[in-house]
Amino acid sequence: MEAARPSRTALRVAMRRAAHQLYDAEPLVLNDPFAVPILGREYLPEIERTQFKRNKPHSVSLRAHMVVRSRYAEDLLAQAVARGVTQYVLLGAGLDTFAHRNPYPQLHVFEVDHPATQQWKRDLLVANNIAVPASLTYVPVDFEHQQLAAQLAAAGFDTTRPAFFAGLGVVPYLTSAAFRSTLSLIAASPEGSGVVMDYGQPRSALPFLEQLAHDSLSARVQLAGEPFQLFFTPSEMAAELSDFRDPEDLGAPQLNQRYLASRKDNLKLMGSAGRIVSAWV
Ligand SMILES: C[S@@+](CC[C@H](N)C(=O)[O-])C[C@H]1O[C@@H](n2cnc3c(N)ncnc32)[C@H](O)[C@@H]1O
Protein backbone atom coordinates (compact mmCIF):
# COMPACT_ATOMS: atom_id res chain seq x y z
CA MET A 1 0.00 0.00 0.00
CA GLU A 2 1.03 3.63 -0.44
CA ALA A 3 3.25 4.82 2.41
CA ALA A 4 1.67 8.18 3.17
CA ARG A 5 -2.03 7.39 2.75
CA PRO A 6 -4.44 5.65 5.15
CA SER A 7 -5.97 2.45 3.87
CA ARG A 8 -9.11 2.97 1.79
CA THR A 9 -9.95 -0.72 2.08
CA ALA A 10 -9.98 -0.37 5.89
CA LEU A 11 -12.68 2.29 5.47
CA ARG A 12 -14.72 0.06 3.12
CA VAL A 13 -14.61 -2.81 5.64
CA ALA A 14 -15.62 -0.49 8.50
CA MET A 15 -18.54 0.80 6.42
CA ARG A 16 -19.75 -2.76 5.88
CA ARG A 17 -19.55 -3.48 9.63
CA ALA A 18 -21.53 -0.29 10.26
CA ALA A 19 -24.11 -1.25 7.59
CA HIS A 20 -24.56 -4.57 9.43
CA GLN A 21 -25.47 -2.68 12.61
CA LEU A 22 -27.83 -0.35 10.75
CA TYR A 23 -29.61 -2.56 8.26
CA ASP A 24 -29.31 -6.30 8.99
CA ALA A 25 -31.89 -8.19 11.06
CA GLU A 26 -31.45 -9.05 14.71
CA PRO A 27 -29.72 -10.98 16.09
CA LEU A 28 -26.62 -9.39 14.62
CA VAL A 29 -23.68 -11.65 13.87
CA LEU A 30 -21.30 -8.99 15.19
CA ASN A 31 -22.75 -6.71 17.80
CA ASP A 32 -20.51 -3.66 17.63
CA PRO A 33 -21.79 -0.47 19.28
CA PHE A 34 -18.70 1.43 18.03
CA ALA A 35 -18.97 0.44 14.37
CA VAL A 36 -21.23 3.38 13.50
CA PRO A 37 -19.83 6.04 15.87
CA ILE A 38 -16.23 5.52 14.69
CA LEU A 39 -17.22 6.60 11.16
CA GLY A 40 -18.70 9.83 12.45
CA ARG A 41 -20.05 12.65 10.39
CA GLU A 42 -17.24 12.35 7.88
CA TYR A 43 -18.07 8.90 6.58
CA LEU A 44 -21.60 7.96 7.70
CA PRO A 45 -23.27 9.91 4.87
CA GLU A 46 -21.35 7.69 2.43
CA ILE A 47 -23.14 4.61 3.83
CA GLU A 48 -26.48 6.34 3.47
CA ARG A 49 -25.65 7.39 -0.10
CA THR A 50 -24.73 3.83 -1.10
CA GLN A 51 -27.66 2.23 0.76
CA PHE A 52 -29.25 1.14 -2.48
CA LYS A 53 -26.36 -1.25 -3.04
CA ARG A 54 -26.73 -3.04 0.22
CA ASN A 55 -29.08 -5.76 -0.98
CA LYS A 56 -27.10 -6.67 -4.09
CA PRO A 57 -26.05 -10.32 -3.62
CA HIS A 58 -22.33 -9.62 -4.06
CA SER A 59 -22.45 -6.77 -1.56
CA VAL A 60 -24.44 -8.88 0.93
CA SER A 61 -21.89 -11.68 0.63
CA LEU A 62 -18.93 -9.35 1.20
CA ARG A 63 -20.65 -7.83 4.24
CA ALA A 64 -21.39 -11.33 5.55
CA HIS A 65 -17.75 -12.35 5.09
CA MET A 66 -16.53 -9.29 6.99
CA VAL A 67 -18.84 -9.61 9.98
CA VAL A 68 -18.47 -13.39 10.17
CA ARG A 69 -14.66 -13.23 10.15
CA SER A 70 -14.65 -10.72 13.03
CA ARG A 71 -17.17 -12.84 14.95
CA TYR A 72 -15.15 -16.00 14.35
CA ALA A 73 -11.96 -14.25 15.49
CA GLU A 74 -13.65 -12.99 18.64
CA ASP A 75 -15.17 -16.43 19.36
CA LEU A 76 -11.71 -18.02 19.15
CA LEU A 77 -10.22 -15.20 21.20
CA ALA A 78 -12.75 -16.04 23.94
CA GLN A 79 -11.50 -19.65 23.91
CA ALA A 80 -7.88 -18.47 24.03
CA VAL A 81 -8.60 -16.12 26.94
CA ALA A 82 -10.37 -18.94 28.81
CA ARG A 83 -7.14 -20.93 28.44
CA GLY A 84 -5.03 -18.11 29.85
CA VAL A 85 -4.06 -15.91 26.87
CA THR A 86 -3.63 -12.30 27.99
CA GLN A 87 -2.43 -10.62 24.76
CA TYR A 88 -4.42 -10.02 21.56
CA VAL A 89 -2.53 -8.73 18.53
CA LEU A 90 -4.61 -7.29 15.72
CA LEU A 91 -2.44 -7.28 12.60
CA GLY A 92 -3.59 -4.62 10.13
CA ALA A 93 -6.23 -3.50 12.65
CA GLY A 94 -7.87 -0.88 10.43
CA LEU A 95 -10.98 0.50 12.14
CA ASP A 96 -11.58 -2.68 14.16
CA THR A 97 -13.22 -1.71 17.46
CA PHE A 98 -12.64 -4.82 19.57
CA ALA A 99 -10.25 -2.91 21.85
CA HIS A 100 -13.12 -0.59 22.76
CA ARG A 101 -15.45 -3.52 23.51
CA ASN A 102 -12.87 -5.70 25.29
CA PRO A 103 -14.79 -7.56 28.03
CA TYR A 104 -11.71 -9.29 29.51
CA PRO A 105 -10.03 -7.29 32.31
CA GLN A 106 -6.79 -9.30 31.97
CA LEU A 107 -6.50 -8.98 28.15
CA HIS A 108 -4.14 -6.41 26.61
CA VAL A 109 -4.78 -5.48 22.97
CA PHE A 110 -1.99 -4.50 20.56
CA GLU A 111 -3.25 -2.84 17.41
CA VAL A 112 -0.62 -3.18 14.71
CA ASP A 113 -1.16 -1.22 11.53
CA HIS A 114 0.48 0.76 8.81
CA PRO A 115 1.49 4.10 10.40
CA ALA A 116 -0.68 6.24 8.09
CA THR A 117 -3.78 4.10 8.69
CA GLN A 118 -3.20 4.02 12.42
CA GLN A 119 -2.83 7.77 12.70
CA TRP A 120 -6.03 8.25 10.67
CA LYS A 121 -7.88 5.88 13.02
CA ARG A 122 -6.60 7.71 16.08
CA ASP A 123 -7.72 11.03 14.60
CA LEU A 124 -11.18 9.54 13.93
CA LEU A 125 -11.44 8.32 17.55
CA VAL A 126 -10.64 11.81 18.81
CA ALA A 127 -13.02 13.48 16.36
CA ASN A 128 -15.83 11.14 17.38
CA ASN A 129 -15.19 11.26 21.15
CA ILE A 130 -14.26 7.60 21.53
CA ALA A 131 -11.86 7.10 24.43
CA VAL A 132 -8.77 4.93 24.10
CA PRO A 133 -8.81 2.25 26.83
CA ALA A 134 -5.74 1.73 29.02
CA SER A 135 -5.66 -1.91 27.84
CA LEU A 136 -4.87 -0.84 24.24
CA THR A 137 -1.41 -0.17 22.79
CA TYR A 138 -0.85 1.10 19.27
CA VAL A 139 2.04 -0.39 17.32
CA PRO A 140 2.70 1.40 14.02
CA VAL A 141 4.39 -1.05 11.63
CA ASP A 142 4.77 -1.38 7.89
CA PHE A 143 5.05 -5.15 7.47
CA GLU A 144 6.98 -4.75 4.23
CA HIS A 145 9.70 -2.48 5.63
CA GLN A 146 9.84 -2.97 9.40
CA GLN A 147 10.42 -5.86 11.79
CA LEU A 148 7.15 -6.73 13.49
CA ALA A 149 8.91 -8.53 16.37
CA ALA A 150 11.09 -5.52 17.24
CA GLN A 151 8.18 -3.08 17.07
CA LEU A 152 5.98 -5.31 19.23
CA ALA A 153 8.75 -5.74 21.81
CA ALA A 154 9.32 -1.98 21.92
CA ALA A 155 5.59 -1.55 22.57
CA GLY A 156 5.69 -3.84 25.61
CA PHE A 157 4.48 -7.09 24.03
CA ASP A 158 5.69 -10.03 26.15
CA THR A 159 7.10 -12.77 23.89
CA THR A 160 7.34 -15.17 26.84
CA ARG A 161 3.54 -15.29 27.22
CA PRO A 162 1.02 -16.77 24.81
CA ALA A 163 -0.86 -14.43 22.50
CA PHE A 164 -3.73 -14.63 20.03
CA PHE A 165 -3.11 -13.00 16.63
CA ALA A 166 -5.72 -11.90 14.08
CA GLY A 167 -5.02 -10.83 10.51
CA LEU A 168 -8.46 -9.99 9.11
CA GLY A 169 -8.54 -8.70 5.56
CA VAL A 170 -4.76 -8.38 5.50
CA VAL A 171 -3.18 -11.45 3.88
CA PRO A 172 -4.06 -10.61 0.24
CA TYR A 173 -2.29 -7.24 0.53
CA LEU A 174 1.05 -8.67 1.71
CA THR A 175 4.04 -9.99 -0.14
CA SER A 176 4.84 -13.62 0.44
CA ALA A 177 7.99 -12.60 2.39
CA ALA A 178 6.04 -10.36 4.80
CA PHE A 179 3.34 -13.03 5.25
CA ARG A 180 5.89 -15.74 6.02
CA SER A 181 7.93 -13.68 8.45
CA THR A 182 4.72 -12.75 10.33
CA LEU A 183 3.65 -16.40 10.46
CA SER A 184 7.11 -17.47 11.70
CA LEU A 185 6.87 -14.98 14.54
CA ILE A 186 3.49 -16.43 15.54
CA ALA A 187 4.74 -20.03 15.20
CA ALA A 188 7.62 -19.19 17.55
CA SER A 189 5.22 -17.90 20.23
CA PRO A 190 4.67 -19.90 23.43
CA GLU A 191 2.32 -22.88 23.45
CA GLY A 192 -1.31 -21.83 23.71
CA SER A 193 -0.85 -19.00 21.20
CA GLY A 194 -3.11 -18.94 18.16
CA VAL A 195 -3.83 -17.20 14.90
CA VAL A 196 -6.86 -16.44 12.79
CA MET A 197 -6.81 -14.93 9.31
CA ASP A 198 -8.87 -14.87 6.17
CA TYR A 199 -7.45 -15.40 2.72
CA GLY A 200 -8.53 -15.58 -0.89
CA GLN A 201 -8.17 -18.39 -3.37
CA PRO A 202 -6.27 -17.63 -6.59
CA ARG A 203 -8.34 -16.70 -9.66
CA SER A 204 -7.34 -19.91 -11.41
CA ALA A 205 -8.95 -21.98 -8.63
CA LEU A 206 -12.34 -20.30 -9.05
CA PRO A 207 -15.29 -21.18 -11.30
CA PHE A 208 -15.85 -18.80 -14.23
CA LEU A 209 -18.52 -16.54 -12.67
CA GLU A 210 -16.45 -16.15 -9.53
CA GLN A 211 -13.47 -15.19 -11.67
CA LEU A 212 -15.52 -12.20 -12.88
CA ALA A 213 -16.34 -11.20 -9.30
CA HIS A 214 -12.65 -11.64 -8.42
CA ASP A 215 -11.65 -9.36 -11.31
CA SER A 216 -14.12 -6.69 -10.24
CA LEU A 217 -12.92 -6.70 -6.60
CA SER A 218 -9.26 -6.80 -7.67
CA ALA A 219 -9.82 -3.77 -9.90
CA ARG A 220 -11.47 -1.87 -7.05
CA VAL A 221 -8.67 -2.48 -4.54
CA GLN A 222 -6.06 -1.70 -7.19
CA LEU A 223 -7.81 1.63 -7.77
CA ALA A 224 -7.71 2.22 -4.02
CA GLY A 225 -3.91 1.86 -4.23
CA GLU A 226 -3.90 -1.48 -2.37
CA PRO A 227 -3.55 -4.20 -5.00
CA PHE A 228 -4.09 -7.85 -4.08
CA GLN A 229 -0.83 -9.76 -4.29
CA LEU A 230 -1.15 -12.97 -2.29
CA PHE A 231 -3.57 -15.87 -2.70
CA PHE A 232 -3.60 -19.46 -1.50
CA THR A 233 -5.52 -22.62 -2.24
CA PRO A 234 -6.59 -24.47 0.94
CA SER A 235 -3.81 -27.04 0.43
CA GLU A 236 -1.21 -24.26 0.01
CA MET A 237 -2.49 -22.61 3.20
CA ALA A 238 -2.33 -25.96 5.03
CA ALA A 239 1.35 -26.20 4.00
CA GLU A 240 2.02 -22.65 5.29
CA LEU A 241 0.50 -23.69 8.63
CA SER A 242 2.42 -26.96 8.93
CA ASP A 243 4.19 -25.78 12.11
CA PHE A 244 0.84 -25.21 13.85
CA ARG A 245 -1.64 -27.64 15.37
CA ASP A 246 -5.43 -28.03 15.01
CA PRO A 247 -5.87 -25.93 11.87
CA GLU A 248 -9.47 -25.14 10.95
CA ASP A 249 -10.06 -23.82 7.42
CA LEU A 250 -13.64 -22.80 6.69
CA GLY A 251 -15.37 -21.85 3.46
CA ALA A 252 -18.78 -20.30 2.81
CA PRO A 253 -20.91 -23.45 3.43
CA GLN A 254 -19.40 -24.11 6.86
CA LEU A 255 -19.49 -20.44 7.88
CA ASN A 256 -23.10 -20.05 6.71
CA GLN A 257 -24.02 -23.16 8.67
CA ARG A 258 -22.23 -21.99 11.82
CA TYR A 259 -23.24 -18.33 11.90
CA LEU A 260 -26.01 -17.54 9.45
CA ALA A 261 -28.22 -20.64 9.28
CA SER A 262 -31.48 -19.45 10.80
CA ARG A 263 -31.51 -15.78 9.86
CA LYS A 264 -34.65 -13.90 8.88
CA ASP A 265 -32.74 -11.80 6.31
CA ASN A 266 -30.66 -12.86 3.30
CA LEU A 267 -27.25 -12.32 4.93
CA LYS A 268 -25.09 -15.16 3.68
CA LEU A 269 -21.72 -15.92 2.14
CA MET A 270 -21.51 -16.96 -1.48
CA GLY A 271 -18.87 -18.60 -3.61
CA SER A 272 -15.58 -20.27 -2.85
CA ALA A 273 -13.10 -17.38 -3.05
CA GLY A 274 -12.96 -16.26 0.58
CA ARG A 275 -11.88 -18.56 3.40
CA ILE A 276 -11.12 -18.14 7.11
CA VAL A 277 -8.47 -20.18 8.84
CA SER A 278 -7.26 -20.60 12.40
CA ALA A 279 -4.48 -22.62 14.00
CA TRP A 280 -2.71 -23.01 17.33
CA VAL A 281 0.86 -23.24 18.59
C1 LIG B 1 -8.87 -4.42 4.33
S1 LIG B 1 -8.13 -3.55 5.65
C2 LIG B 1 -8.67 -4.57 7.02
C3 LIG B 1 -8.68 -3.82 8.32
C4 LIG B 1 -9.18 -4.57 9.55
N1 LIG B 1 -8.42 -5.76 9.84
C5 LIG B 1 -10.64 -4.88 9.46
O1 LIG B 1 -11.01 -6.07 9.34
O2 LIG B 1 -11.43 -3.95 9.48
C6 LIG B 1 -6.41 -3.94 5.45
C7 LIG B 1 -5.52 -3.46 6.58
O3 LIG B 1 -4.19 -3.95 6.38
C8 LIG B 1 -3.27 -2.91 6.61
N2 LIG B 1 -2.06 -3.14 5.82
C9 LIG B 1 -1.97 -3.44 4.50
N3 LIG B 1 -0.68 -3.53 4.13
C10 LIG B 1 0.05 -3.28 5.25
C11 LIG B 1 1.45 -3.23 5.52
N4 LIG B 1 2.36 -3.41 4.56
N5 LIG B 1 1.85 -2.94 6.78
C12 LIG B 1 0.94 -2.73 7.76
N6 LIG B 1 -0.40 -2.78 7.56
C13 LIG B 1 -0.82 -3.05 6.32
C14 LIG B 1 -4.00 -1.63 6.19
O4 LIG B 1 -3.44 -0.48 6.78
C15 LIG B 1 -5.41 -1.95 6.68
O5 LIG B 1 -5.61 -1.54 8.01
Coordinates of C-alpha atoms and ligand atoms in Angstrom, one line a residue:
M1 CA 0.0 0.0 0.0
E2 CA 1.0 3.6 -0.4
A3 CA 3.2 4.8 2.4
A4 CA 1.7 8.2 3.2
R5 CA -2.0 7.4 2.8
P6 CA -4.4 5.7 5.2
S7 CA -6.0 2.4 3.9
R8 CA -9.1 3.0 1.8
T9 CA -10.0 -0.7 2.1
A10 CA -10.0 -0.4 5.9
L11 CA -12.7 2.3 5.5
R12 CA -14.7 0.1 3.1
V13 CA -14.6 -2.8 5.6
A14 CA -15.6 -0.5 8.5
M15 CA -18.5 0.8 6.4
R16 CA -19.8 -2.8 5.9
R17 CA -19.6 -3.5 9.6
A18 CA -21.5 -0.3 10.3
A19 CA -24.1 -1.3 7.6
H20 CA -24.6 -4.6 9.4
Q21 CA -25.5 -2.7 12.6
L22 CA -27.8 -0.3 10.8
Y23 CA -29.6 -2.6 8.3
D24 CA -29.3 -6.3 9.0
A25 CA -31.9 -8.2 11.1
E26 CA -31.5 -9.1 14.7
P27 CA -29.7 -11.0 16.1
L28 CA -26.6 -9.4 14.6
V29 CA -23.7 -11.6 13.9
L30 CA -21.3 -9.0 15.2
N31 CA -22.7 -6.7 17.8
D32 CA -20.5 -3.7 17.6
P33 CA -21.8 -0.5 19.3
F34 CA -18.7 1.4 18.0
A35 CA -19.0 0.4 14.4
V36 CA -21.2 3.4 13.5
P37 CA -19.8 6.0 15.9
I38 CA -16.2 5.5 14.7
L39 CA -17.2 6.6 11.2
G40 CA -18.7 9.8 12.5
R41 CA -20.0 12.7 10.4
E42 CA -17.2 12.4 7.9
Y43 CA -18.1 8.9 6.6
L44 CA -21.6 8.0 7.7
P45 CA -23.3 9.9 4.9
E46 CA -21.4 7.7 2.4
I47 CA -23.1 4.6 3.8
E48 CA -26.5 6.3 3.5
R49 CA -25.6 7.4 -0.1
T50 CA -24.7 3.8 -1.1
Q51 CA -27.7 2.2 0.8
F52 CA -29.3 1.1 -2.5
K53 CA -26.4 -1.3 -3.0
R54 CA -26.7 -3.0 0.2
N55 CA -29.1 -5.8 -1.0
K56 CA -27.1 -6.7 -4.1
P57 CA -26.0 -10.3 -3.6
H58 CA -22.3 -9.6 -4.1
S59 CA -22.5 -6.8 -1.6
V60 CA -24.4 -8.9 0.9
S61 CA -21.9 -11.7 0.6
L62 CA -18.9 -9.3 1.2
R63 CA -20.6 -7.8 4.2
A64 CA -21.4 -11.3 5.5
H65 CA -17.7 -12.3 5.1
M66 CA -16.5 -9.3 7.0
V67 CA -18.8 -9.6 10.0
V68 CA -18.5 -13.4 10.2
R69 CA -14.7 -13.2 10.1
S70 CA -14.6 -10.7 13.0
R71 CA -17.2 -12.8 15.0
Y72 CA -15.2 -16.0 14.3
A73 CA -12.0 -14.3 15.5
E74 CA -13.7 -13.0 18.6
D75 CA -15.2 -16.4 19.4
L76 CA -11.7 -18.0 19.1
L77 CA -10.2 -15.2 21.2
A78 CA -12.7 -16.0 23.9
Q79 CA -11.5 -19.6 23.9
A80 CA -7.9 -18.5 24.0
V81 CA -8.6 -16.1 26.9
A82 CA -10.4 -18.9 28.8
R83 CA -7.1 -20.9 28.4
G84 CA -5.0 -18.1 29.8
V85 CA -4.1 -15.9 26.9
T86 CA -3.6 -12.3 28.0
Q87 CA -2.4 -10.6 24.8
Y88 CA -4.4 -10.0 21.6
V89 CA -2.5 -8.7 18.5
L90 CA -4.6 -7.3 15.7
L91 CA -2.4 -7.3 12.6
G92 CA -3.6 -4.6 10.1
A93 CA -6.2 -3.5 12.6
G94 CA -7.9 -0.9 10.4
L95 CA -11.0 0.5 12.1
D96 CA -11.6 -2.7 14.2
T97 CA -13.2 -1.7 17.5
F98 CA -12.6 -4.8 19.6
A99 CA -10.3 -2.9 21.9
H100 CA -13.1 -0.6 22.8
R101 CA -15.5 -3.5 23.5
N102 CA -12.9 -5.7 25.3
P103 CA -14.8 -7.6 28.0
Y104 CA -11.7 -9.3 29.5
P105 CA -10.0 -7.3 32.3
Q106 CA -6.8 -9.3 32.0
L107 CA -6.5 -9.0 28.1
H108 CA -4.1 -6.4 26.6
V109 CA -4.8 -5.5 23.0
F110 CA -2.0 -4.5 20.6
E111 CA -3.3 -2.8 17.4
V112 CA -0.6 -3.2 14.7
D113 CA -1.2 -1.2 11.5
H114 CA 0.5 0.8 8.8
P115 CA 1.5 4.1 10.4
A116 CA -0.7 6.2 8.1
T117 CA -3.8 4.1 8.7
Q118 CA -3.2 4.0 12.4
Q119 CA -2.8 7.8 12.7
W120 CA -6.0 8.3 10.7
K121 CA -7.9 5.9 13.0
R122 CA -6.6 7.7 16.1
D123 CA -7.7 11.0 14.6
L124 CA -11.2 9.5 13.9
L125 CA -11.4 8.3 17.5
V126 CA -10.6 11.8 18.8
A127 CA -13.0 13.5 16.4
N128 CA -15.8 11.1 17.4
N129 CA -15.2 11.3 21.2
I130 CA -14.3 7.6 21.5
A131 CA -11.9 7.1 24.4
V132 CA -8.8 4.9 24.1
P133 CA -8.8 2.3 26.8
A134 CA -5.7 1.7 29.0
S135 CA -5.7 -1.9 27.8
L136 CA -4.9 -0.8 24.2
T137 CA -1.4 -0.2 22.8
Y138 CA -0.8 1.1 19.3
V139 CA 2.0 -0.4 17.3
P140 CA 2.7 1.4 14.0
V141 CA 4.4 -1.1 11.6
D142 CA 4.8 -1.4 7.9
F143 CA 5.0 -5.2 7.5
E144 CA 7.0 -4.7 4.2
H145 CA 9.7 -2.5 5.6
Q146 CA 9.8 -3.0 9.4
Q147 CA 10.4 -5.9 11.8
L148 CA 7.1 -6.7 13.5
A149 CA 8.9 -8.5 16.4
A150 CA 11.1 -5.5 17.2
Q151 CA 8.2 -3.1 17.1
L152 CA 6.0 -5.3 19.2
A153 CA 8.8 -5.7 21.8
A154 CA 9.3 -2.0 21.9
A155 CA 5.6 -1.5 22.6
G156 CA 5.7 -3.8 25.6
F157 CA 4.5 -7.1 24.0
D158 CA 5.7 -10.0 26.2
T159 CA 7.1 -12.8 23.9
T160 CA 7.3 -15.2 26.8
R161 CA 3.5 -15.3 27.2
P162 CA 1.0 -16.8 24.8
A163 CA -0.9 -14.4 22.5
F164 CA -3.7 -14.6 20.0
F165 CA -3.1 -13.0 16.6
A166 CA -5.7 -11.9 14.1
G167 CA -5.0 -10.8 10.5
L168 CA -8.5 -10.0 9.1
G169 CA -8.5 -8.7 5.6
V170 CA -4.8 -8.4 5.5
V171 CA -3.2 -11.5 3.9
P172 CA -4.1 -10.6 0.2
Y173 CA -2.3 -7.2 0.5
L174 CA 1.0 -8.7 1.7
T175 CA 4.0 -10.0 -0.1
S176 CA 4.8 -13.6 0.4
A177 CA 8.0 -12.6 2.4
A178 CA 6.0 -10.4 4.8
F179 CA 3.3 -13.0 5.2
R180 CA 5.9 -15.7 6.0
S181 CA 7.9 -13.7 8.4
T182 CA 4.7 -12.8 10.3
L183 CA 3.6 -16.4 10.5
S184 CA 7.1 -17.5 11.7
L185 CA 6.9 -15.0 14.5
I186 CA 3.5 -16.4 15.5
A187 CA 4.7 -20.0 15.2
A188 CA 7.6 -19.2 17.5
S189 CA 5.2 -17.9 20.2
P190 CA 4.7 -19.9 23.4
E191 CA 2.3 -22.9 23.5
G192 CA -1.3 -21.8 23.7
S193 CA -0.9 -19.0 21.2
G194 CA -3.1 -18.9 18.2
V195 CA -3.8 -17.2 14.9
V196 CA -6.9 -16.4 12.8
M197 CA -6.8 -14.9 9.3
D198 CA -8.9 -14.9 6.2
Y199 CA -7.4 -15.4 2.7
G200 CA -8.5 -15.6 -0.9
Q201 CA -8.2 -18.4 -3.4
P202 CA -6.3 -17.6 -6.6
R203 CA -8.3 -16.7 -9.7
S204 CA -7.3 -19.9 -11.4
A205 CA -8.9 -22.0 -8.6
L206 CA -12.3 -20.3 -9.1
P207 CA -15.3 -21.2 -11.3
F208 CA -15.9 -18.8 -14.2
L209 CA -18.5 -16.5 -12.7
E210 CA -16.4 -16.1 -9.5
Q211 CA -13.5 -15.2 -11.7
L212 CA -15.5 -12.2 -12.9
A213 CA -16.3 -11.2 -9.3
H214 CA -12.7 -11.6 -8.4
D215 CA -11.7 -9.4 -11.3
S216 CA -14.1 -6.7 -10.2
L217 CA -12.9 -6.7 -6.6
S218 CA -9.3 -6.8 -7.7
A219 CA -9.8 -3.8 -9.9
R220 CA -11.5 -1.9 -7.1
V221 CA -8.7 -2.5 -4.5
Q222 CA -6.1 -1.7 -7.2
L223 CA -7.8 1.6 -7.8
A224 CA -7.7 2.2 -4.0
G225 CA -3.9 1.9 -4.2
E226 CA -3.9 -1.5 -2.4
P227 CA -3.6 -4.2 -5.0
F228 CA -4.1 -7.8 -4.1
Q229 CA -0.8 -9.8 -4.3
L230 CA -1.2 -13.0 -2.3
F231 CA -3.6 -15.9 -2.7
F232 CA -3.6 -19.5 -1.5
T233 CA -5.5 -22.6 -2.2
P234 CA -6.6 -24.5 0.9
S235 CA -3.8 -27.0 0.4
E236 CA -1.2 -24.3 0.0
M237 CA -2.5 -22.6 3.2
A238 CA -2.3 -26.0 5.0
A239 CA 1.3 -26.2 4.0
E240 CA 2.0 -22.7 5.3
L241 CA 0.5 -23.7 8.6
S242 CA 2.4 -27.0 8.9
D243 CA 4.2 -25.8 12.1
F244 CA 0.8 -25.2 13.9
R245 CA -1.6 -27.6 15.4
D246 CA -5.4 -28.0 15.0
P247 CA -5.9 -25.9 11.9
E248 CA -9.5 -25.1 10.9
D249 CA -10.1 -23.8 7.4
L250 CA -13.6 -22.8 6.7
G251 CA -15.4 -21.8 3.5
A252 CA -18.8 -20.3 2.8
P253 CA -20.9 -23.5 3.4
Q254 CA -19.4 -24.1 6.9
L255 CA -19.5 -20.4 7.9
N256 CA -23.1 -20.1 6.7
Q257 CA -24.0 -23.2 8.7
R258 CA -22.2 -22.0 11.8
Y259 CA -23.2 -18.3 11.9
L260 CA -26.0 -17.5 9.4
A261 CA -28.2 -20.6 9.3
S262 CA -31.5 -19.5 10.8
R263 CA -31.5 -15.8 9.9
K264 CA -34.7 -13.9 8.9
D265 CA -32.7 -11.8 6.3
N266 CA -30.7 -12.9 3.3
L267 CA -27.3 -12.3 4.9
K268 CA -25.1 -15.2 3.7
L269 CA -21.7 -15.9 2.1
M270 CA -21.5 -17.0 -1.5
G271 CA -18.9 -18.6 -3.6
S272 CA -15.6 -20.3 -2.9
A273 CA -13.1 -17.4 -3.0
G274 CA -13.0 -16.3 0.6
R275 CA -11.9 -18.6 3.4
I276 CA -11.1 -18.1 7.1
V277 CA -8.5 -20.2 8.8
S278 CA -7.3 -20.6 12.4
A279 CA -4.5 -22.6 14.0
W280 CA -2.7 -23.0 17.3
V281 CA 0.9 -23.2 18.6
Ligands
LIG1 C1 -8.9 -4.4 4.3 S1 -8.1 -3.5 5.7 C2 -8.7 -4.6 7.0 C3 -8.7 -3.8 8.3 C4 -9.2 -4.6 9.5 N1 -8.4 -5.8 9.8 C5 -10.6 -4.9 9.5 O1 -11.0 -6.1 9.3 O2 -11.4 -3.9 9.5 C6 -6.4 -3.9 5.4 C7 -5.5 -3.5 6.6 O3 -4.2 -4.0 6.4 C8 -3.3 -2.9 6.6 N2 -2.1 -3.1 5.8 C9 -2.0 -3.4 4.5 N3 -0.7 -3.5 4.1 C10 0.1 -3.3 5.2 C11 1.5 -3.2 5.5 N4 2.4 -3.4 4.6 N5 1.8 -2.9 6.8 C12 0.9 -2.7 7.8 N6 -0.4 -2.8 7.6 C13 -0.8 -3.0 6.3 C14 -4.0 -1.6 6.2 O4 -3.4 -0.5 6.8 C15 -5.4 -1.9 6.7 O5 -5.6 -1.5 8.0

